[in-house]
Amino acid sequence: LLILMLISLGMLTFQQVGCWRDGPSAWGRAFELYPDLTLARVGLGHSYLRQGELDSALRIYQPLLERPVPNLEALKGAVDISIRRGQLEKAKKLLQIGHNLAPADEEFAESLARIYMEEGRYEDSEQIILNWLDSSPGSQRAWISLSRLRQRQGREKAAVQSLKEALEINPNNPEACNLLAMIYL
């Protein structure tokens, strides 16, 4: 009886370990148990994304993207998929949707401003960053983004001032320190 109990306990442990062996397995189990739970769907999609299974991730995100108000985390995942596939126009459209839904979200604001900056649409990029700073004046990422924009525009003094604002918030920010050093060089 004791040996039978030990074997049963070992089998149960083996079965549980197999169920939770990686992210997609664990989130897949949660999704099986709670198919209507948004967190389970987003978690499973993000797990597939981390594994590089883009088609599976997009299939999981799709119902969340088709809602009248798309889920923001699913939008971020879909943006990541579009960028990995080189579909920058699609990524930009998804970022615009996300930014319109959540203008204070740093990831949407930073990514959209960067894309506009790379396209040479400096006014659009500046507007996004300034709106971002209006809603989050203590955001170091916003000040650093503004500094990068100013550098691209050839406005070194304004770029330095933006980095000084970021360093006022956190004097130990390595990114701001490095960028400031590069400007001074």
JSON list of C-alpha atoms in Angstrom, two decimals:
[
{"chain": "A", "resi": 1, "resn": "LEU", "atom": "CA", "xyz": [0.00, 0.00, 0.00]},
{"chain": "A", "resi": 2, "resn": "LEU", "atom": "CA", "xyz": [2.85, 2.37, 0.87]},
{"chain": "A", "resi": 3, "resn": "ILE", "atom": "CA", "xyz": [4.63, 1.67, -2.44]},
{"chain": "A", "resi": 4, "resn": "LEU", "atom": "CA", "xyz": [1.36, 2.19, -4.35]},
{"chain": "A", "resi": 5, "resn": "MET", "atom": "CA", "xyz": [0.83, 5.55, -2.60]},
{"chain": "A", "resi": 6, "resn": "LEU", "atom": "CA", "xyz": [4.40, 6.67, -3.44]},
{"chain": "A", "resi": 7, "resn": "ILE", "atom": "CA", "xyz": [3.98, 5.69, -7.09]},
{"chain": "A", "resi": 8, "resn": "SER", "atom": "CA", "xyz": [0.63, 7.54, -7.23]},
{"chain": "A", "resi": 9, "resn": "LEU", "atom": "CA", "xyz": [2.17, 10.63, -5.67]},
{"chain": "A", "resi": 10, "resn": "GLY", "atom": "CA", "xyz": [5.06, 10.47, -8.15]},
{"chain": "A", "resi": 11, "resn": "MET", "atom": "CA", "xyz": [2.67, 10.16, -11.10]},
{"chain": "A", "resi": 12, "resn": "LEU", "atom": "CA", "xyz": [0.61, 13.08, -9.85]},
{"chain": "A", "resi": 13, "resn": "THR", "atom": "CA", "xyz": [3.74, 15.23, -9.48]},
{"chain": "A", "resi": 14, "resn": "PHE", "atom": "CA", "xyz": [4.96, 14.21, -12.94]},
{"chain": "A", "resi": 15, "resn": "GLN", "atom": "CA", "xyz": [1.56, 15.09, -14.43]},
{"chain": "A", "resi": 16, "resn": "GLN", "atom": "CA", "xyz": [1.53, 18.50, -12.73]},
{"chain": "A", "resi": 17, "resn": "VAL", "atom": "CA", "xyz": [5.09, 19.31, -13.82]},
{"chain": "A", "resi": 18, "resn": "GLY", "atom": "CA", "xyz": [4.19, 18.44, -17.41]},
{"chain": "A", "resi": 19, "resn": "CYS", "atom": "CA", "xyz": [1.20, 20.76, -17.26]},
{"chain": "A", "resi": 20, "resn": "TRP", "atom": "CA", "xyz": [3.30, 23.75, -16.13]},
{"chain": "A", "resi": 21, "resn": "ARG", "atom": "CA", "xyz": [6.54, 23.06, -18.03]},
{"chain": "A", "resi": 22, "resn": "ASP", "atom": "CA", "xyz": [6.51, 26.31, -20.06]},
{"chain": "A", "resi": 23, "resn": "GLY", "atom": "CA", "xyz": [4.50, 29.51, -20.49]},
{"chain": "A", "resi": 24, "resn": "PRO", "atom": "CA", "xyz": [2.19, 28.37, -23.29]},
{"chain": "A", "resi": 25, "resn": "SER", "atom": "CA", "xyz": [1.40, 25.14, -21.42]},
{"chain": "A", "resi": 26, "resn": "ALA", "atom": "CA", "xyz": [0.60, 26.94, -18.19]},
{"chain": "A", "resi": 27, "resn": "TRP", "atom": "CA", "xyz": [-1.45, 29.70, -19.81]},
{"chain": "A", "resi": 28, "resn": "GLY", "atom": "CA", "xyz": [-3.07, 27.15, -22.13]},
{"chain": "A", "resi": 29, "resn": "ARG", "atom": "CA", "xyz": [-4.28, 25.28, -19.07]},
{"chain": "A", "resi": 30, "resn": "ALA", "atom": "CA", "xyz": [-5.60, 28.50, -17.53]},
{"chain": "A", "resi": 31, "resn": "PHE", "atom": "CA", "xyz": [-7.31, 29.33, -20.84]},
{"chain": "A", "resi": 32, "resn": "GLU", "atom": "CA", "xyz": [-8.91, 25.86, -20.95]},
{"chain": "A", "resi": 33, "resn": "LEU", "atom": "CA", "xyz": [-10.29, 26.37, -17.46]},
{"chain": "A", "resi": 34, "resn": "TYR", "atom": "CA", "xyz": [-11.41, 29.99, -18.01]},
{"chain": "A", "resi": 35, "resn": "PRO", "atom": "CA", "xyz": [-11.94, 30.60, -21.75]},
{"chain": "A", "resi": 36, "resn": "ASP", "atom": "CA", "xyz": [-13.86, 33.83, -21.14]},
{"chain": "A", "resi": 37, "resn": "LEU", "atom": "CA", "xyz": [-11.20, 35.31, -18.86]},
{"chain": "A", "resi": 38, "resn": "THR", "atom": "CA", "xyz": [-9.37, 38.10, -20.70]},
{"chain": "A", "resi": 39, "resn": "LEU", "atom": "CA", "xyz": [-6.26, 37.66, -18.54]},
{"chain": "A", "resi": 40, "resn": "ALA", "atom": "CA", "xyz": [-5.96, 34.01, -19.56]},
{"chain": "A", "resi": 41, "resn": "ARG", "atom": "CA", "xyz": [-6.27, 34.92, -23.25]},
{"chain": "A", "resi": 42, "resn": "VAL", "atom": "CA", "xyz": [-3.73, 37.76, -23.01]},
{"chain": "A", "resi": 43, "resn": "GLY", "atom": "CA", "xyz": [-1.34, 35.61, -20.98]},
{"chain": "A", "resi": 44, "resn": "LEU", "atom": "CA", "xyz": [-1.52, 32.80, -23.51]},
{"chain": "A", "resi": 45, "resn": "GLY", "atom": "CA", "xyz": [-1.01, 35.23, -26.40]},
{"chain": "A", "resi": 46, "resn": "HIS", "atom": "CA", "xyz": [2.01, 36.82, -24.71]},
{"chain": "A", "resi": 47, "resn": "SER", "atom": "CA", "xyz": [3.46, 33.36, -23.98]},
{"chain": "A", "resi": 48, "resn": "TYR", "atom": "CA", "xyz": [3.18, 32.41, -27.64]},
{"chain": "A", "resi": 49, "resn": "LEU", "atom": "CA", "xyz": [4.75, 35.75, -28.56]},
{"chain": "A", "resi": 50, "resn": "ARG", "atom": "CA", "xyz": [7.74, 35.13, -26.27]},
{"chain": "A", "resi": 51, "resn": "GLN", "atom": "CA", "xyz": [8.17, 31.68, -27.86]},
{"chain": "A", "resi": 52, "resn": "GLY", "atom": "CA", "xyz": [8.16, 33.26, -31.33]},
{"chain": "A", "resi": 53, "resn": "GLU", "atom": "CA", "xyz": [4.89, 31.60, -32.35]},
{"chain": "A", "resi": 54, "resn": "LEU", "atom": "CA", "xyz": [3.45, 34.72, -33.99]},
{"chain": "A", "resi": 55, "resn": "ASP", "atom": "CA", "xyz": [0.53, 33.06, -35.79]},
{"chain": "A", "resi": 56, "resn": "SER", "atom": "CA", "xyz": [-0.66, 31.35, -32.61]},
{"chain": "A", "resi": 57, "resn": "ALA", "atom": "CA", "xyz": [-0.35, 34.60, -30.64]},
{"chain": "A", "resi": 58, "resn": "LEU", "atom": "CA", "xyz": [-2.31, 36.55, -33.25]},
{"chain": "A", "resi": 59, "resn": "ARG", "atom": "CA", "xyz": [-5.02, 33.86, -33.33]},
{"chain": "A", "resi": 60, "resn": "ILE", "atom": "CA", "xyz": [-5.40, 34.17, -29.54]},
{"chain": "A", "resi": 61, "resn": "TYR", "atom": "CA", "xyz": [-5.40, 37.99, -29.59]},
{"chain": "A", "resi": 62, "resn": "GLN", "atom": "CA", "xyz": [-7.87, 38.29, -32.49]},
{"chain": "A", "resi": 63, "resn": "PRO", "atom": "CA", "xyz": [-11.15, 38.18, -30.46]},
{"chain": "A", "resi": 64, "resn": "LEU", "atom": "CA", "xyz": [-9.75, 40.85, -28.12]},
{"chain": "A", "resi": 65, "resn": "LEU", "atom": "CA", "xyz": [-8.82, 43.05, -31.08]},
{"chain": "A", "resi": 66, "resn": "GLU", "atom": "CA", "xyz": [-12.25, 42.75, -32.71]},
{"chain": "A", "resi": 67, "resn": "ARG", "atom": "CA", "xyz": [-14.11, 44.14, -29.72]},
{"chain": "A", "resi": 68, "resn": "PRO", "atom": "CA", "xyz": [-15.69, 47.62, -30.04]},
{"chain": "A", "resi": 69, "resn": "VAL", "atom": "CA", "xyz": [-12.96, 48.77, -27.61]},
{"chain": "A", "resi": 70, "resn": "PRO", "atom": "CA", "xyz": [-9.90, 46.59, -28.22]},
{"chain": "A", "resi": 71, "resn": "ASN", "atom": "CA", "xyz": [-7.91, 45.25, -25.28]},
{"chain": "A", "resi": 72, "resn": "LEU", "atom": "CA", "xyz": [-4.77, 47.37, -24.84]},
{"chain": "A", "resi": 73, "resn": "GLU", "atom": "CA", "xyz": [-2.47, 44.46, -23.98]},
{"chain": "A", "resi": 74, "resn": "ALA", "atom": "CA", "xyz": [-3.65, 42.54, -27.04]},
{"chain": "A", "resi": 75, "resn": "LEU", "atom": "CA", "xyz": [-3.02, 45.67, -29.13]},
{"chain": "A", "resi": 76, "resn": "LYS", "atom": "CA", "xyz": [0.55, 45.83, -27.79]},
{"chain": "A", "resi": 77, "resn": "GLY", "atom": "CA", "xyz": [1.05, 42.18, -28.71]},
{"chain": "A", "resi": 78, "resn": "ALA", "atom": "CA", "xyz": [-0.35, 42.76, -32.20]},
{"chain": "A", "resi": 79, "resn": "VAL", "atom": "CA", "xyz": [1.97, 45.77, -32.63]},
{"chain": "A", "resi": 80, "resn": "ASP", "atom": "CA", "xyz": [4.93, 43.60, -31.66]},
{"chain": "A", "resi": 81, "resn": "ILE", "atom": "CA", "xyz": [3.86, 40.95, -34.19]},
{"chain": "A", "resi": 82, "resn": "SER", "atom": "CA", "xyz": [3.46, 43.55, -36.95]},
{"chain": "A", "resi": 83, "resn": "ILE", "atom": "CA", "xyz": [6.89, 45.03, -36.24]},
{"chain": "A", "resi": 84, "resn": "ARG", "atom": "CA", "xyz": [8.54, 41.59, -36.22]},
{"chain": "A", "resi": 85, "resn": "ARG", "atom": "CA", "xyz": [6.95, 40.85, -39.58]},
{"chain": "A", "resi": 86, "resn": "GLY", "atom": "CA", "xyz": [8.06, 44.19, -41.03]},
{"chain": "A", "resi": 87, "resn": "GLN", "atom": "CA", "xyz": [4.48, 45.48, -41.37]},
{"chain": "A", "resi": 88, "resn": "LEU", "atom": "CA", "xyz": [5.24, 49.01, -40.12]},
{"chain": "A", "resi": 89, "resn": "GLU", "atom": "CA", "xyz": [2.11, 50.62, -41.57]},
{"chain": "A", "resi": 90, "resn": "LYS", "atom": "CA", "xyz": [-0.07, 48.09, -39.78]},
{"chain": "A", "resi": 91, "resn": "ALA", "atom": "CA", "xyz": [1.92, 48.60, -36.57]},
{"chain": "A", "resi": 92, "resn": "LYS", "atom": "CA", "xyz": [1.47, 52.36, -36.89]},
{"chain": "A", "resi": 93, "resn": "LYS", "atom": "CA", "xyz": [-2.31, 52.00, -37.31]},
{"chain": "A", "resi": 94, "resn": "LEU", "atom": "CA", "xyz": [-2.51, 49.75, -34.25]},
{"chain": "A", "resi": 95, "resn": "LEU", "atom": "CA", "xyz": [-0.37, 52.21, -32.26]},
{"chain": "A", "resi": 96, "resn": "GLN", "atom": "CA", "xyz": [-2.67, 55.07, -33.28]},
{"chain": "A", "resi": 97, "resn": "ILE", "atom": "CA", "xyz": [-5.69, 53.10, -32.07]},
{"chain": "A", "resi": 98, "resn": "GLY", "atom": "CA", "xyz": [-3.95, 52.32, -28.79]},
{"chain": "A", "resi": 99, "resn": "HIS", "atom": "CA", "xyz": [-2.79, 55.90, -28.34]},
{"chain": "A", "resi": 100, "resn": "ASN", "atom": "CA", "xyz": [-6.31, 57.22, -28.98]},
{"chain": "A", "resi": 101, "resn": "LEU", "atom": "CA", "xyz": [-7.73, 54.78, -26.43]},
{"chain": "A", "resi": 102, "resn": "ALA", "atom": "CA", "xyz": [-5.04, 55.41, -23.81]},
{"chain": "A", "resi": 103, "resn": "PRO", "atom": "CA", "xyz": [-3.16, 58.66, -24.51]},
{"chain": "A", "resi": 104, "resn": "ALA", "atom": "CA", "xyz": [-1.30, 58.43, -21.17]},
{"chain": "A", "resi": 105, "resn": "ASP", "atom": "CA", "xyz": [0.09, 54.94, -21.89]},
{"chain": "A", "resi": 106, "resn": "GLU", "atom": "CA", "xyz": [3.86, 55.35, -22.22]},
{"chain": "A", "resi": 107, "resn": "GLU", "atom": "CA", "xyz": [4.40, 52.39, -24.54]},
{"chain": "A", "resi": 108, "resn": "PHE", "atom": "CA", "xyz": [1.92, 53.63, -27.14]},
{"chain": "A", "resi": 109, "resn": "ALA", "atom": "CA", "xyz": [3.13, 57.24, -26.92]},
{"chain": "A", "resi": 110, "resn": "GLU", "atom": "CA", "xyz": [6.82, 56.37, -27.09]},
{"chain": "A", "resi": 111, "resn": "SER", "atom": "CA", "xyz": [6.48, 53.89, -29.96]},
{"chain": "A", "resi": 112, "resn": "LEU", "atom": "CA", "xyz": [4.22, 56.12, -32.04]},
{"chain": "A", "resi": 113, "resn": "ALA", "atom": "CA", "xyz": [6.45, 59.16, -31.46]},
{"chain": "A", "resi": 114, "resn": "ARG", "atom": "CA", "xyz": [9.50, 57.11, -32.49]},
{"chain": "A", "resi": 115, "resn": "ILE", "atom": "CA", "xyz": [7.83, 55.92, -35.70]},
{"chain": "A", "resi": 116, "resn": "TYR", "atom": "CA", "xyz": [6.82, 59.47, -36.60]},
{"chain": "A", "resi": 117, "resn": "MET", "atom": "CA", "xyz": [10.35, 60.64, -35.82]},
{"chain": "A", "resi": 118, "resn": "GLU", "atom": "CA", "xyz": [11.85, 57.99, -38.10]},
{"chain": "A", "resi": 119, "resn": "GLU", "atom": "CA", "xyz": [9.46, 59.03, -40.88]},
{"chain": "A", "resi": 120, "resn": "GLY", "atom": "CA", "xyz": [10.60, 62.66, -40.49]},
{"chain": "A", "resi": 121, "resn": "ARG", "atom": "CA", "xyz": [7.18, 63.74, -39.20]},
{"chain": "A", "resi": 122, "resn": "TYR", "atom": "CA", "xyz": [8.73, 65.82, -36.42]},
{"chain": "A", "resi": 123, "resn": "GLU", "atom": "CA", "xyz": [5.66, 67.95, -35.73]},
{"chain": "A", "resi": 124, "resn": "ASP", "atom": "CA", "xyz": [3.47, 64.88, -35.17]},
{"chain": "A", "resi": 125, "resn": "SER", "atom": "CA", "xyz": [6.12, 63.29, -32.98]},
{"chain": "A", "resi": 126, "resn": "GLU", "atom": "CA", "xyz": [6.50, 66.48, -30.97]},
{"chain": "A", "resi": 127, "resn": "GLN", "atom": "CA", "xyz": [2.76, 66.77, -30.44]},
{"chain": "A", "resi": 128, "resn": "ILE", "atom": "CA", "xyz": [2.54, 63.24, -29.08]},
{"chain": "A", "resi": 129, "resn": "ILE", "atom": "CA", "xyz": [5.49, 63.78, -26.75]},
{"chain": "A", "resi": 130, "resn": "LEU", "atom": "CA", "xyz": [4.18, 67.14, -25.50]},
{"chain": "A", "resi": 131, "resn": "ASN", "atom": "CA", "xyz": [0.74, 65.63, -24.82]},
{"chain": "A", "resi": 132, "resn": "TRP", "atom": "CA", "xyz": [2.50, 62.79, -23.03]},
{"chain": "A", "resi": 133, "resn": "LEU", "atom": "CA", "xyz": [4.40, 65.31, -20.89]},
{"chain": "A", "resi": 134, "resn": "ASP", "atom": "CA", "xyz": [1.17, 67.17, -20.13]},
{"chain": "A", "resi": 135, "resn": "SER", "atom": "CA", "xyz": [-0.36, 64.00, -18.73]},
{"chain": "A", "resi": 136, "resn": "SER", "atom": "CA", "xyz": [2.86, 62.71, -17.10]},
{"chain": "A", "resi": 137, "resn": "PRO", "atom": "CA", "xyz": [5.29, 65.56, -16.43]},
{"chain": "A", "resi": 138, "resn": "GLY", "atom": "CA", "xyz": [7.46, 63.27, -14.30]},
{"chain": "A", "resi": 139, "resn": "SER", "atom": "CA", "xyz": [8.05, 60.73, -17.06]},
{"chain": "A", "resi": 140, "resn": "GLN", "atom": "CA", "xyz": [11.75, 60.30, -17.76]},
{"chain": "A", "resi": 141, "resn": "ARG", "atom": "CA", "xyz": [10.96, 58.37, -20.92]},
{"chain": "A", "resi": 142, "resn": "ALA", "atom": "CA", "xyz": [8.99, 61.33, -22.26]},
{"chain": "A", "resi": 143, "resn": "TRP", "atom": "CA", "xyz": [11.84, 63.77, -21.56]},
{"chain": "A", "resi": 144, "resn": "ILE", "atom": "CA", "xyz": [14.36, 61.42, -23.18]},
{"chain": "A", "resi": 145, "resn": "SER", "atom": "CA", "xyz": [12.08, 61.03, -26.22]},
{"chain": "A", "resi": 146, "resn": "LEU", "atom": "CA", "xyz": [11.80, 64.81, -26.47]},
{"chain": "A", "resi": 147, "resn": "SER", "atom": "CA", "xyz": [15.58, 65.08, -26.28]},
{"chain": "A", "resi": 148, "resn": "ARG", "atom": "CA", "xyz": [16.01, 62.58, -29.11]},
{"chain": "A", "resi": 149, "resn": "LEU", "atom": "CA", "xyz": [13.53, 64.52, -31.21]},
{"chain": "A", "resi": 150, "resn": "ARG", "atom": "CA", "xyz": [15.38, 67.77, -30.51]},
{"chain": "A", "resi": 151, "resn": "GLN", "atom": "CA", "xyz": [18.66, 66.15, -31.53]},
{"chain": "A", "resi": 152, "resn": "ARG", "atom": "CA", "xyz": [17.17, 65.00, -34.83]},
{"chain": "A", "resi": 153, "resn": "GLN", "atom": "CA", "xyz": [15.94, 68.53, -35.42]},
{"chain": "A", "resi": 154, "resn": "GLY", "atom": "CA", "xyz": [19.47, 69.85, -34.79]},
{"chain": "A", "resi": 155, "resn": "ARG", "atom": "CA", "xyz": [18.40, 71.68, -31.64]},
{"chain": "A", "resi": 156, "resn": "GLU", "atom": "CA", "xyz": [21.23, 70.62, -29.32]},
{"chain": "A", "resi": 157, "resn": "LYS", "atom": "CA", "xyz": [20.54, 73.17, -26.56]},
{"chain": "A", "resi": 158, "resn": "ALA", "atom": "CA", "xyz": [16.90, 72.12, -26.33]},
{"chain": "A", "resi": 159, "resn": "ALA", "atom": "CA", "xyz": [17.99, 68.45, -26.29]},
{"chain": "A", "resi": 160, "resn": "VAL", "atom": "CA", "xyz": [20.35, 69.17, -23.39]},
{"chain": "A", "resi": 161, "resn": "GLN", "atom": "CA", "xyz": [17.57, 70.94, -21.49]},
{"chain": "A", "resi": 162, "resn": "SER", "atom": "CA", "xyz": [15.24, 67.96, -21.95]},
{"chain": "A", "resi": 163, "resn": "LEU", "atom": "CA", "xyz": [17.90, 65.59, -20.64]},
{"chain": "A", "resi": 164, "resn": "LYS", "atom": "CA", "xyz": [18.49, 67.86, -17.65]},
{"chain": "A", "resi": 165, "resn": "GLU", "atom": "CA", "xyz": [14.77, 67.62, -16.90]},
{"chain": "A", "resi": 166, "resn": "ALA", "atom": "CA", "xyz": [15.02, 63.82, -17.03]},
{"chain": "A", "resi": 167, "resn": "LEU", "atom": "CA", "xyz": [18.06, 63.88, -14.75]},
{"chain": "A", "resi": 168, "resn": "GLU", "atom": "CA", "xyz": [16.24, 66.14, -12.28]},
{"chain": "A", "resi": 169, "resn": "ILE", "atom": "CA", "xyz": [13.67, 63.38, -11.88]},
{"chain": "A", "resi": 170, "resn": "ASN", "atom": "CA", "xyz": [16.34, 60.68, -11.47]},
{"chain": "A", "resi": 171, "resn": "PRO", "atom": "CA", "xyz": [19.98, 61.79, -11.41]},
{"chain": "A", "resi": 172, "resn": "ASN", "atom": "CA", "xyz": [21.14, 58.18, -11.77]},
{"chain": "A", "resi": 173, "resn": "ASN", "atom": "CA", "xyz": [19.36, 57.42, -15.04]},
{"chain": "A", "resi": 174, "resn": "PRO", "atom": "CA", "xyz": [22.12, 55.84, -17.17]},
{"chain": "A", "resi": 175, "resn": "GLU", "atom": "CA", "xyz": [20.35, 56.44, -20.49]},
{"chain": "A", "resi": 176, "resn": "ALA", "atom": "CA", "xyz": [19.95, 60.16, -19.86]},
{"chain": "A", "resi": 177, "resn": "CYS", "atom": "CA", "xyz": [23.56, 60.43, -18.60]},
{"chain": "A", "resi": 178, "resn": "ASN", "atom": "CA", "xyz": [24.89, 58.65, -21.70]},
{"chain": "A", "resi": 179, "resn": "LEU", "atom": "CA", "xyz": [22.83, 60.76, -24.08]},
{"chain": "A", "resi": 180, "resn": "LEU", "atom": "CA", "xyz": [23.93, 63.95, -22.38]},
{"chain": "A", "resi": 181, "resn": "ALA", "atom": "CA", "xyz": [27.56, 62.86, -22.56]},
{"chain": "A", "resi": 182, "resn": "MET", "atom": "CA", "xyz": [27.18, 62.09, -26.27]},
{"chain": "A", "resi": 183, "resn": "ILE", "atom": "CA", "xyz": [25.77, 65.56, -26.93]},
{"chain": "A", "resi": 184, "resn": "TYR", "atom": "CA", "xyz": [28.64, 67.18, -25.05]},
{"chain": "A", "resi": 185, "resn": "LEU", "atom": "CA", "xyz": [31.13, 65.11, -27.04]}
]
